[in-house]
Amino acid sequence: MIKTANGVWKLTLGEPEQFTPERFRENAIKIEEIERLPVSQKLPFKETSISWEKTKRGITITLPMKTDEDIYGFGLQLQSVNHAGRRRYIKVNSDPAANTGEGHAPVPFYVSSAGYGLFVNTFRYTTFLMGTNTGRGTSSHMTAENKIHEEFSEAALYALKRAKEERSVIIDIPAADGVELYLFEGSIPEVVQRYNLFSGGGCVPPMWGLGNWYRVYGGSDENDVKAFGKQFREEQIPISVLGLEPGWHSHSYSCTYKWSYLFPNHQEMIDELTAAGYRFNLWEHLYVYPMAPFYQELMDVSGDYEVWNGLVPDFAMEKACRVFEDYHRENFVKKGISGFKLDECDNSDYNPSNWAFPDSTQFPSGMDGEQMHMAIGVLYQNLIQRIYKQENARTYSQVRSSGALAAPLPFVLYSDLYNHKQFIKGVVSAGFSGLLWCPEVRDCANGDDLLRRLQTVVFSAHSLINSWRIPMAPWKQTDIKKNLAKEEMETADYYTAECRKLFELRMQLLPYLYSAFVEYSKTGKPPIRSLVLDYPDDLAVRMIEDQYLFGDSLLVCPLTYEEGTSRKIYLPEGSWYNFFTGEKLEGGREHTVSAAYNEIPVFAKDGAVIPLAKPVESVSRDTVFEMEIRTFGEAEGSFCLYEDDFETFAWETEQNRVVIEKKADSEPVITREGNGPVRYCF
Ligand code: GAL
């Protein structure tokens, strides 16, 4: 094994493939930041206990595993969070309907509670058997466990005996002749931080990106979009970003990347709404329609199959990237577009088969379709990110597929599945593998379901309403048919007011959340994360899939509409305070809490110092936030805010640290240091 960084080891088995996630990395390992992390645990096994063999179908690797090991990671997982005892099939799939491991952003990385993490540097559809299988004869002497039936019942029939001996992790990588493994030492949080810093550190979105987003109806024309802009301001709904859906293209499946008949004066619309404080995000995907202006140029740098009659550009080739980048830079980025929604770049297994290219596709770079499916989400993000870097403007964008080493990419994942319970699991799971996830609000059964979903959304990485199917905001009408007929529901005023409160709450939390992202970039600690990452030794949190930390101080316990108005929560050791009412609850135990449909249970840690901003309707380069400091409990505490221009890459060198310290029995003390602009006033 070769030491790559402090607590990071590389093991090369056989002859690795040419195309790997590492080969396409655009962000260097944050070596110094990794040095600063403690290593509380060494690898729990010796190198010699990792075995591997080359078989006809590829590579099989075996690692030791104990019966009590808990396993997290594997990218965005919507069906479960703890993967011990599970088979994980790491394959990109836009419809992760079952708990197989497939999904929009599967990542061949896991972290084990035994004190290590493993990243397999491959684009192959890899299967990880996390303690599910034992070798021939392992159970032959286990007569105590494997008793004969003494009764017939389904329980007895299926009471599979968990092997008492140590289990194994078995990794099956097809097609490859060899592979590189990276092993990360430490406790669960240390491993996750190490992996994220190894990836290049977390992204720092522009402040506007953390505000509220509204994706407008796909059939909207430029006047409708302007009307939305006006209406949100009149109704004091603080929306920062307007997203345009497929209708803006003159042909969208596949794409022309040209404005349609609905937007004859699109530049005027962009300029007018930009002056009113809005940002624009454009929907697209990478399948290039014959009438796209750069179609011919891409012909020799595309795969040998089409999707929706469009070319599939080979983004592993410099020319394909350049053609795409140049066009996007000149026609959109320089014209005031702040980001893109990179749709449909995940493999689709359930839709008609022309929704995806075959795994056997050959790309001119030499990649095959399987590798390209696993790579394309990240290659597409890299390409867009390069444009914004060149323009010295930060983007915050959306993408429907991602993969390994993605922490530095300012893109948020989303899905078409719309199951709120699963979306909450996504919030909990994404942070283990350097991903950001948006539990977007789209379809909702009724107004209370809308509120429940919006509560989760405002406490997520991306506060987004995706109204691409409905011409009126969902708070005016949740029934799609009636919405299409422009019929408002009777309760529209009530739901408008309740949604406004949630949007304003998000705006209050912007500086707090921004700090969590700056720390993500410096320490690798995910801004939104599972309780396991802050309480790794508390066994009671290991299976929790519906509570999470939002920044360092807030614990969020969302409810779905179906769950009604009360739920069980678990609070780790210590005192906790209801964020809205201040009510104190003791931790180290479960509680049943009630929350009306317009309330969400959120708790602040003892000693929490939470700076809140007076909500602004949108954030610009000269916005100065008026801050109020809230403190919770008796314990001493502090919080660090970061000030910079909030939108360019100048933050890397010009940034202030504003430290708020709360000592017992005295007012919080604020100190500021750095060379950045002053953006917070107290
Ligand atoms: C889907 C996407 C939706 C919407 C739609 C438009 O793939 O997930 O959010 O953009 O395409 O066709």
XYZ file of C-alpha atoms and ligand atoms in Angstrom:
694
model
C 0.000 0.000 0.000
C 1.203 3.505 -0.785
C 0.420 6.443 1.462
C -1.428 9.122 -0.555
C -2.182 11.499 2.319
C -2.371 11.294 6.081
C -4.656 8.313 6.738
C -5.265 7.619 3.034
C -3.742 4.515 1.436
C -3.691 3.365 -2.160
C -3.611 -0.259 -3.164
C -3.195 -1.199 -6.832
C -4.441 -4.623 -7.858
C -3.529 -5.992 -11.296
C -3.663 -3.619 -14.231
C -6.202 -0.869 -13.639
C -8.348 0.442 -16.480
C -7.579 3.589 -18.415
C -10.837 5.399 -17.567
C -11.497 5.950 -13.888
C -13.050 8.667 -11.698
C -9.542 9.731 -10.627
C -8.430 10.280 -14.206
C -11.138 12.914 -14.696
C -10.685 14.676 -11.378
C -10.338 18.442 -11.775
C -9.724 19.234 -8.142
C -6.517 18.415 -6.355
C -6.486 16.452 -3.100
C -6.580 18.866 -0.144
C -3.462 17.413 1.436
C -2.898 20.094 4.092
C -6.500 19.986 5.240
C -6.267 16.194 5.493
C -3.122 16.632 7.634
C -5.182 18.637 10.106
C -7.673 15.818 10.684
C -6.984 13.479 13.560
C -6.717 9.773 12.855
C -8.485 8.221 15.809
C -8.370 4.661 14.460
C -5.908 2.848 12.244
C -7.145 0.458 9.565
C -8.919 -2.385 11.363
C -7.122 -5.040 9.290
C -3.750 -5.674 7.697
C -3.116 -5.351 3.991
C -2.640 -9.109 3.833
C -6.251 -9.708 4.837
C -7.441 -8.080 1.601
C -7.510 -10.797 -1.027
C -8.369 -10.606 -4.700
C -8.480 -12.692 -7.799
C -8.853 -12.186 -11.498
C -11.662 -14.304 -12.906
C -13.145 -14.632 -16.377
C -15.729 -11.963 -15.556
C -13.383 -9.457 -13.923
C -12.003 -8.863 -10.457
C -13.255 -10.134 -7.098
C -11.946 -8.553 -3.918
C -12.597 -9.807 -0.398
C -12.163 -7.790 2.797
C -12.838 -8.813 6.391
C -16.078 -7.692 8.059
C -17.379 -8.141 11.607
C -20.961 -8.988 12.485
C -21.572 -5.675 14.244
C -20.243 -3.412 11.490
C -22.513 -0.657 10.212
C -22.022 0.552 6.663
C -22.908 3.919 5.079
C -22.271 5.666 1.787
C -22.614 4.276 -1.752
C -23.783 7.676 -2.993
C -27.326 8.957 -3.023
C -29.489 6.171 -1.630
C -33.241 6.807 -1.412
C -34.289 3.413 -0.056
C -32.010 2.830 2.913
C -29.142 4.482 4.746
C -27.359 1.694 6.655
C -26.151 -0.907 4.163
C -24.815 -3.607 6.504
C -26.081 -7.008 5.384
C -27.099 -5.650 1.980
C -26.080 -6.228 -1.595
C -25.332 -2.888 -3.269
C -25.338 -2.770 -7.044
C -23.527 0.421 -7.993
C -25.189 1.240 -11.262
C -26.635 4.545 -12.397
C -30.385 4.374 -12.877
C -32.952 7.164 -13.009
C -35.664 5.033 -11.413
C -34.231 3.585 -8.206
C -37.557 1.974 -7.356
C -36.181 -0.901 -5.275
C -33.539 -1.181 -2.578
C -30.775 -2.568 -4.799
C -28.179 0.183 -4.499
C -28.854 1.608 -7.952
C -29.739 5.258 -8.247
C -29.050 8.661 -9.738
C -25.675 8.927 -8.106
C -24.265 5.605 -7.001
C -20.716 5.905 -5.689
C -18.285 2.997 -5.187
C -17.366 4.347 -1.741
C -18.500 3.164 1.680
C -17.603 3.912 5.268
C -17.638 1.267 7.969
C -18.101 1.732 11.710
C -15.085 -0.587 12.104
C -12.894 2.456 11.437
C -12.226 2.631 7.754
C -13.641 3.651 4.362
C -13.040 2.242 0.909
C -13.217 3.909 -2.495
C -12.986 1.661 -5.554
C -11.658 3.800 -8.399
C -13.827 2.381 -11.171
C -16.634 3.236 -13.590
C -17.734 -0.409 -13.822
C -21.129 -1.519 -12.492
C -19.660 -2.881 -9.294
C -21.487 -5.113 -6.822
C -20.653 -4.834 -3.130
C -21.822 -7.692 -0.928
C -21.733 -6.133 2.525
C -21.637 -9.220 4.712
C -24.408 -11.003 2.834
C -22.522 -14.062 1.642
C -20.254 -16.586 3.274
C -17.915 -19.037 1.590
C -18.480 -22.730 1.050
C -18.552 -24.688 4.280
C -18.385 -21.671 6.619
C -21.618 -22.757 8.316
C -20.885 -26.484 8.482
C -19.910 -26.530 12.156
C -22.442 -23.983 13.339
C -24.911 -26.457 14.796
C -25.987 -24.080 17.589
C -27.159 -21.464 15.098
C -28.479 -23.788 12.415
C -31.042 -25.723 14.445
C -33.650 -27.888 12.785
C -37.252 -26.597 12.743
C -39.338 -27.416 15.751
C -42.505 -25.790 14.448
C -43.889 -24.601 11.173
C -44.451 -20.854 11.027
C -43.357 -18.211 8.575
C -41.271 -16.621 11.308
C -39.396 -19.859 11.932
C -39.073 -20.517 8.214
C -37.420 -17.207 7.460
C -35.472 -16.757 10.702
C -32.181 -16.854 8.854
C -29.349 -17.377 11.261
C -26.885 -14.599 11.184
C -23.446 -16.168 11.099
C -21.587 -15.604 14.345
C -18.214 -15.842 12.683
C -16.710 -12.813 10.978
C -18.352 -11.965 7.680
C -16.761 -10.601 4.508
C -17.143 -7.748 2.120
C -17.065 -9.168 -1.400
C -16.613 -6.756 -4.289
C -17.319 -7.887 -7.807
C -16.006 -5.681 -10.624
C -16.865 -6.916 -14.110
C -14.655 -6.517 -17.192
C -11.629 -5.018 -15.430
C -8.143 -6.550 -15.334
C -7.242 -4.604 -12.264
C -8.331 -1.740 -10.057
C -7.078 0.834 -7.559
C -8.475 0.887 -4.057
C -8.218 3.825 -1.676
C -8.521 3.063 2.006
C -9.347 5.821 4.498
C -8.582 5.495 8.200
C -10.566 6.843 11.118
C -13.964 7.046 12.773
C -17.030 7.410 10.530
C -16.896 11.252 10.451
C -13.122 11.281 9.946
C -13.385 8.890 7.011
C -16.132 10.953 5.363
C -14.141 14.161 5.855
C -11.034 12.469 4.508
C -12.875 11.186 1.416
C -14.356 14.643 0.726
C -10.977 16.357 1.124
C -9.415 13.653 -1.027
C -12.070 14.609 -3.625
C -10.941 18.248 -3.410
C -13.102 19.538 -0.528
C -16.761 20.556 -0.531
C -18.157 23.223 -2.866
C -19.047 26.740 -1.761
C -22.198 27.865 -3.583
C -22.905 31.520 -4.274
C -25.204 32.952 -1.594
C -28.041 33.468 -4.116
C -27.986 29.725 -4.840
C -28.946 28.970 -1.248
C -32.078 31.133 -1.582
C -35.431 29.865 -2.849
C -35.856 28.545 -6.377
C -38.951 28.302 -8.539
C -39.026 26.310 -11.761
C -41.789 27.713 -13.933
C -44.353 25.821 -15.996
C -42.800 24.195 -19.082
C -45.317 25.866 -21.391
C -44.627 29.394 -20.077
C -43.651 32.104 -22.528
C -41.507 35.114 -21.713
C -44.512 37.171 -20.592
C -45.583 34.444 -18.188
C -42.079 34.361 -16.735
C -42.081 38.137 -16.310
C -45.511 37.870 -14.677
C -44.124 35.327 -12.190
C -41.254 37.662 -11.385
C -43.676 40.486 -10.711
C -46.154 38.388 -8.780
C -43.545 36.943 -6.394
C -42.340 40.416 -5.508
C -45.879 41.762 -5.091
C -46.851 38.833 -2.896
C -43.545 39.050 -0.995
C -42.513 35.498 -1.827
C -38.700 35.665 -1.685
C -37.652 33.732 -4.782
C -34.017 34.107 -5.900
C -33.815 31.859 -8.960
C -36.233 31.238 -11.810
C -35.742 27.971 -13.660
C -36.889 27.522 -17.242
C -37.986 24.024 -18.261
C -37.920 22.234 -21.678
C -40.218 24.752 -23.412
C -37.435 27.294 -23.778
C -35.665 25.076 -26.375
C -36.938 25.063 -29.949
C -36.769 21.252 -29.595
C -36.043 19.620 -26.282
C -35.938 15.781 -26.551
C -33.224 15.913 -27.924
C -32.074 19.513 -27.417
C -31.373 22.365 -29.825
C -30.033 24.742 -27.126
C -31.840 27.486 -29.060
C -34.624 29.691 -27.759
C -38.114 28.665 -28.905
C -41.000 30.701 -30.343
C -42.170 31.263 -26.746
C -39.183 33.546 -26.054
C -38.767 35.923 -29.038
C -37.288 38.650 -26.786
C -35.588 36.448 -24.243
C -32.679 38.829 -23.612
C -35.047 41.593 -22.618
C -36.760 39.188 -20.198
C -33.417 38.103 -18.712
C -32.199 41.687 -18.302
C -35.454 42.924 -16.819
C -35.731 40.139 -14.270
C -32.018 40.221 -13.459
C -32.457 43.911 -12.609
C -35.264 42.845 -10.265
C -32.819 40.541 -8.427
C -33.582 37.201 -10.090
C -31.120 34.650 -11.434
C -31.832 32.291 -14.314
C -31.289 28.562 -14.612
C -31.883 26.705 -17.896
C -33.038 23.091 -18.221
C -31.194 20.956 -20.744
C -29.667 17.569 -21.304
C -26.693 16.463 -23.342
C -28.417 14.690 -26.229
C -27.862 16.962 -29.230
C -30.653 17.369 -31.805
C -29.704 17.582 -35.502
C -30.822 21.230 -35.580
C -28.520 22.260 -32.738
C -25.983 24.801 -34.051
C -22.983 22.643 -33.131
C -24.408 19.260 -34.201
C -22.042 18.733 -37.145
C -18.982 19.631 -35.103
C -19.860 16.893 -32.616
C -20.448 14.133 -35.159
C -16.938 12.646 -34.960
C -16.683 13.031 -31.190
C -19.917 11.270 -30.215
C -20.852 7.718 -29.294
C -22.051 5.311 -31.987
C -25.670 5.297 -30.743
C -28.201 8.120 -30.499
C -30.631 9.026 -27.733
C -33.956 10.585 -28.825
C -32.459 11.004 -32.320
C -29.687 13.111 -30.842
C -25.935 12.683 -30.620
C -24.331 11.595 -27.362
C -21.192 13.738 -27.150
C -18.082 12.067 -25.780
C -17.192 14.382 -22.893
C -14.028 12.365 -22.323
C -12.746 14.135 -25.439
C -11.372 17.621 -25.395
C -13.045 18.639 -28.665
C -16.558 17.613 -27.587
C -16.131 19.573 -24.344
C -14.765 22.620 -26.139
C -17.637 22.783 -28.660
C -20.212 22.459 -25.891
C -18.437 24.858 -23.560
C -17.816 27.584 -26.141
C -21.431 27.583 -27.205
C -22.738 27.688 -23.624
C -20.290 30.380 -22.588
C -21.101 32.733 -25.458
C -24.827 32.154 -25.710
C -25.854 31.709 -22.106
C -23.279 32.369 -19.430
C -22.136 35.674 -20.905
C -25.781 36.604 -21.493
C -26.716 36.387 -17.830
C -27.611 32.726 -17.237
C -26.419 31.656 -13.783
C -26.667 27.899 -14.073
C -28.211 24.857 -15.694
C -30.364 21.893 -14.799
C -28.508 18.959 -16.356
C -31.356 16.524 -16.822
C -31.599 12.961 -18.141
C -27.899 12.139 -17.801
C -28.708 9.094 -15.678
C -29.245 5.773 -17.316
C -32.910 4.934 -17.674
C -33.783 1.270 -17.197
C -37.555 1.447 -17.019
C -38.463 3.880 -19.753
C -38.470 2.884 -23.438
C -34.957 1.834 -24.303
C -34.218 4.784 -26.583
C -34.097 6.939 -23.393
C -30.529 5.789 -22.912
C -27.562 4.600 -24.948
C -26.662 0.903 -24.717
C -23.861 -0.273 -22.428
C -22.159 -1.611 -25.559
C -21.903 1.887 -27.088
C -18.413 2.758 -28.241
C -17.137 6.258 -27.736
C -14.241 7.680 -29.761
C -12.213 8.231 -26.569
C -12.235 4.454 -26.074
C -14.815 4.432 -23.286
C -17.687 1.982 -23.520
C -21.333 2.684 -22.716
C -21.152 1.190 -19.227
C -18.236 3.413 -18.236
C -19.836 6.438 -19.877
C -23.098 5.932 -17.974
C -21.155 6.012 -14.718
C -18.981 8.944 -15.785
C -21.239 11.246 -17.722
C -22.926 13.043 -14.820
C -19.570 14.144 -13.415
C -18.037 14.944 -16.833
C -21.056 17.121 -17.652
C -20.767 18.950 -14.299
C -17.013 19.449 -14.813
C -17.668 21.024 -18.181
C -20.236 23.537 -16.880
C -18.128 24.299 -13.812
C -15.126 25.101 -16.039
C -17.137 27.785 -17.850
C -18.165 29.492 -14.625
C -14.617 29.319 -13.277
C -13.298 31.012 -16.409
C -15.952 33.715 -16.012
C -15.106 34.088 -12.317
C -18.745 33.552 -11.374
C -19.887 30.817 -9.028
C -22.816 28.708 -10.155
C -25.201 26.599 -8.155
C -26.817 24.197 -10.564
C -28.794 20.977 -10.736
C -27.885 17.565 -12.105
C -29.710 14.237 -12.183
C -26.643 12.048 -12.059
C -23.381 12.223 -10.213
C -20.697 9.932 -8.945
C -17.356 9.609 -7.240
C -15.151 12.560 -6.138
C -18.000 15.042 -6.667
C -17.805 17.025 -3.406
C -16.239 20.140 -5.045
C -18.969 20.329 -7.702
C -21.685 22.891 -6.899
C -24.519 20.773 -8.308
C -27.537 19.395 -6.491
C -29.194 16.086 -7.344
C -32.950 15.652 -7.770
C -35.299 12.847 -8.801
C -38.606 12.174 -10.517
C -39.792 9.723 -7.867
C -41.564 12.168 -5.517
C -41.857 9.886 -2.524
C -41.432 12.219 0.445
C -40.313 9.512 2.866
C -37.608 8.383 0.424
C -36.636 11.974 -0.245
C -35.898 12.397 3.474
C -33.675 9.297 3.357
C -31.871 10.996 0.475
C -31.162 14.016 2.696
C -29.680 11.677 5.309
C -27.684 9.469 2.899
C -26.206 11.930 0.359
C -23.720 13.531 2.765
C -21.796 10.280 3.331
C -20.436 10.375 -0.228
C -19.849 14.053 -1.004
C -23.199 14.670 -2.680
C -25.891 17.312 -2.344
C -29.536 16.364 -2.653
C -32.748 18.298 -3.192
C -36.012 16.761 -1.928
C -37.829 19.072 -4.358
C -41.513 19.925 -4.064
C -43.428 18.990 -7.149
C -46.579 16.924 -6.939
C -48.451 17.166 -3.667
C -51.723 15.586 -2.632
C -53.098 18.715 -0.934
C -52.059 21.904 0.853
C -50.857 20.164 4.013
C -48.748 17.748 1.965
C -47.283 20.814 0.237
C -46.322 22.290 3.615
C -44.777 19.046 4.831
C -42.664 18.751 1.675
C -41.673 22.403 1.722
C -40.527 22.058 5.347
C -38.051 19.350 4.315
C -36.978 21.401 1.309
C -36.152 24.587 3.236
C -34.002 22.473 5.556
C -32.037 20.944 2.670
C -29.166 21.890 0.369
C -31.573 23.293 -2.200
C -34.835 25.086 -1.554
C -36.678 24.290 -4.773
C -40.245 24.256 -6.024
C -40.394 22.463 -9.362
C -43.649 23.645 -10.953
C -42.781 22.554 -14.459
C -46.147 20.791 -14.806
C -48.390 23.531 -13.405
C -48.984 27.108 -14.568
C -49.906 28.498 -11.119
C -47.846 28.179 -7.963
C -48.823 25.069 -5.947
C -49.862 27.235 -2.993
C -52.648 28.580 -5.237
C -53.803 25.140 -6.336
C -52.358 21.701 -5.579
C -54.671 19.752 -7.890
C -52.871 19.519 -11.229
C -56.001 19.475 -13.414
C -57.504 22.474 -11.644
C -54.154 24.226 -11.699
C -53.959 23.718 -15.462
C -57.471 25.193 -15.662
C -56.186 28.122 -13.542
C -58.750 27.546 -10.793
C -57.489 28.708 -7.391
C -58.307 26.595 -4.334
C -60.411 28.213 -1.601
C -57.579 27.952 0.879
C -55.026 29.609 -1.446
C -54.521 32.618 0.869
C -53.757 30.424 3.876
C -51.246 28.245 1.998
C -49.631 31.264 0.338
C -49.055 32.779 3.780
C -47.691 29.529 5.237
C -45.356 28.950 2.285
C -44.167 32.571 2.523
C -43.219 31.940 6.179
C -41.153 28.908 5.153
C -39.437 30.785 2.323
C -38.637 33.608 4.751
C -37.264 31.123 7.261
C -34.911 29.856 4.561
C -33.770 33.422 3.874
C -33.135 33.903 7.604
C -30.934 30.817 7.617
C -28.778 31.769 4.598
C -25.675 33.040 6.474
C -25.829 30.076 8.876
C -26.012 27.637 5.963
C -23.304 29.474 4.031
C -20.933 28.912 6.967
C -21.691 25.191 6.860
C -20.662 25.144 3.199
C -17.434 27.106 3.773
C -16.564 24.571 6.455
C -17.433 21.749 4.044
C -14.757 23.085 1.708
C -12.146 23.428 4.477
C -12.839 20.324 6.559
C -14.871 18.007 4.332
C -17.681 17.909 6.905
C -20.973 17.773 4.946
C -23.285 20.745 5.635
C -26.349 18.493 5.907
C -25.750 15.094 7.391
C -26.814 11.994 9.220
C -26.657 11.947 13.024
C -24.069 9.172 12.687
C -21.552 11.774 11.563
C -21.847 13.816 14.772
C -22.611 10.989 17.198
C -20.611 8.035 15.811
C -20.475 6.272 19.164
C -24.191 6.520 19.908
C -25.544 3.176 18.694
C -29.108 4.521 18.879
C -28.542 6.746 15.831
C -27.117 4.058 13.559
C -30.456 3.148 11.956
C -32.075 6.611 11.953
C -33.196 7.478 8.428
C -35.578 10.350 9.058
C -33.667 12.888 11.166
C -30.599 14.861 10.218
C -28.309 17.732 11.120
C -28.620 20.987 9.236
C -25.318 22.731 9.922
C -23.580 22.188 13.243
C -26.366 23.205 15.595
C -29.774 22.209 14.250
C -31.357 18.774 14.323
C -34.287 18.461 11.913
C -37.049 15.863 12.315
C -39.346 16.272 9.312
C -42.741 14.636 8.995
C -44.519 13.465 5.897
C -48.190 14.282 5.347
C -49.055 10.591 5.756
C -47.433 10.528 9.204
C -49.899 13.108 10.501
C -49.114 15.538 13.288
C -46.919 13.662 15.719
C -43.842 11.481 15.501
C -41.174 9.782 17.538
C -37.795 11.420 17.609
C -34.494 10.471 19.175
C -32.261 13.158 20.665
C -28.615 12.331 21.367
C -27.069 12.981 24.794
C -27.349 16.546 26.157
C -30.073 19.181 26.332
C -31.955 20.262 23.232
C -34.157 23.303 22.610
C -37.065 23.613 20.218
C -35.773 26.079 17.623
C -39.133 27.872 17.372
C -40.449 27.808 20.950
C -37.291 27.382 23.036
C -38.854 24.433 24.909
C -36.165 22.241 26.476
C -35.999 18.473 25.936
C -33.493 16.089 27.443
C -31.423 14.001 25.062
C -30.153 10.450 25.260
C -33.712 9.213 24.748
C -36.752 9.120 22.523
C -39.634 11.579 22.668
C -42.972 11.790 20.955
C -43.436 15.312 19.638
C -46.429 16.891 18.013
C -46.270 19.242 15.088
C -49.320 20.655 13.295
C -49.067 20.560 9.511
C -47.609 24.057 9.520
C -44.909 23.154 12.067
C -41.706 21.157 11.755
C -39.793 19.800 14.769
C -36.314 21.366 14.736
C -34.014 21.367 17.768
C -30.964 23.446 18.635
C -28.038 22.027 20.586
C -27.258 23.274 24.057
C -24.941 26.262 23.639
C -25.981 26.836 20.017
C -25.320 30.306 18.651
C -27.436 30.782 15.551
C -27.137 33.988 13.560
C -30.327 34.766 11.659
C -30.663 37.286 8.845
C -33.570 39.607 8.315
C -35.084 38.054 5.157
C -34.242 39.884 1.931
C -36.167 39.220 -1.279
C -32.967 38.254 -3.118
C -29.203 38.445 -2.614
C -26.985 40.692 -4.722
C -23.317 41.593 -4.541
C -24.007 44.533 -2.248
C -26.622 43.020 0.012
C -25.696 43.601 3.640
C -27.592 41.267 5.918
C -29.100 42.646 9.107
C -28.285 39.988 11.667
C -29.878 38.861 14.883
C -28.151 36.360 17.153
C -30.170 33.610 18.830
C -28.619 31.555 21.565
C -29.891 28.377 23.149
C -29.329 26.814 26.554
C -26.833 27.333 29.313
C -23.661 26.005 27.741
C -21.045 28.315 26.272
C -20.833 28.305 22.495
C -19.640 30.104 19.411
C -20.323 30.409 15.710
C -18.202 31.554 12.797
C -19.774 33.486 9.927
C -17.887 34.006 6.675
C -18.085 37.232 4.671
C -16.977 37.610 1.069
C -18.508 38.841 -2.185
C -20.815 35.800 -2.086
C -20.653 35.254 -5.844
C -17.147 35.087 -7.376
C -14.115 32.947 -6.587
C -12.553 35.855 -4.680
C -13.796 34.147 -1.505
C -10.757 31.864 -1.722
C -8.454 34.765 -0.835
C -10.742 37.575 0.339
C -12.917 36.440 3.173
C -13.609 37.515 6.738
C -14.190 35.326 9.724
C -16.799 36.824 12.000
C -16.708 34.948 15.280
C -19.632 35.215 17.682
C -18.826 33.956 21.145
C -21.338 33.347 23.864
C -19.978 33.062 27.368
C -22.167 32.217 30.362
C -24.237 35.190 31.627
C -22.986 37.770 29.160
C -23.990 39.163 25.797
C -22.374 37.477 22.762
C -19.069 39.063 21.703
C -18.357 39.531 17.988
C -14.873 39.741 16.449
C -14.076 40.139 12.762
C -10.817 39.350 10.998
C -9.835 39.178 7.328
C -9.610 41.240 4.177
C -13.071 40.605 2.721
C -16.005 43.001 2.338
C -18.344 43.586 5.308
C -21.659 41.838 4.604
C -23.221 41.369 8.011
C -24.335 44.088 10.370
C -25.380 43.399 13.929
C -37.645 15.355 -16.066
C -37.174 16.136 -14.844
C -38.309 17.057 -14.425
C -38.655 17.966 -15.582
C -38.971 17.145 -16.821
C -39.182 18.011 -18.040
O -36.668 14.509 -16.509
O -36.838 15.259 -13.805
O -37.933 17.811 -13.301
O -37.582 18.835 -15.828
O -37.920 16.249 -17.104
O -39.332 17.246 -19.200
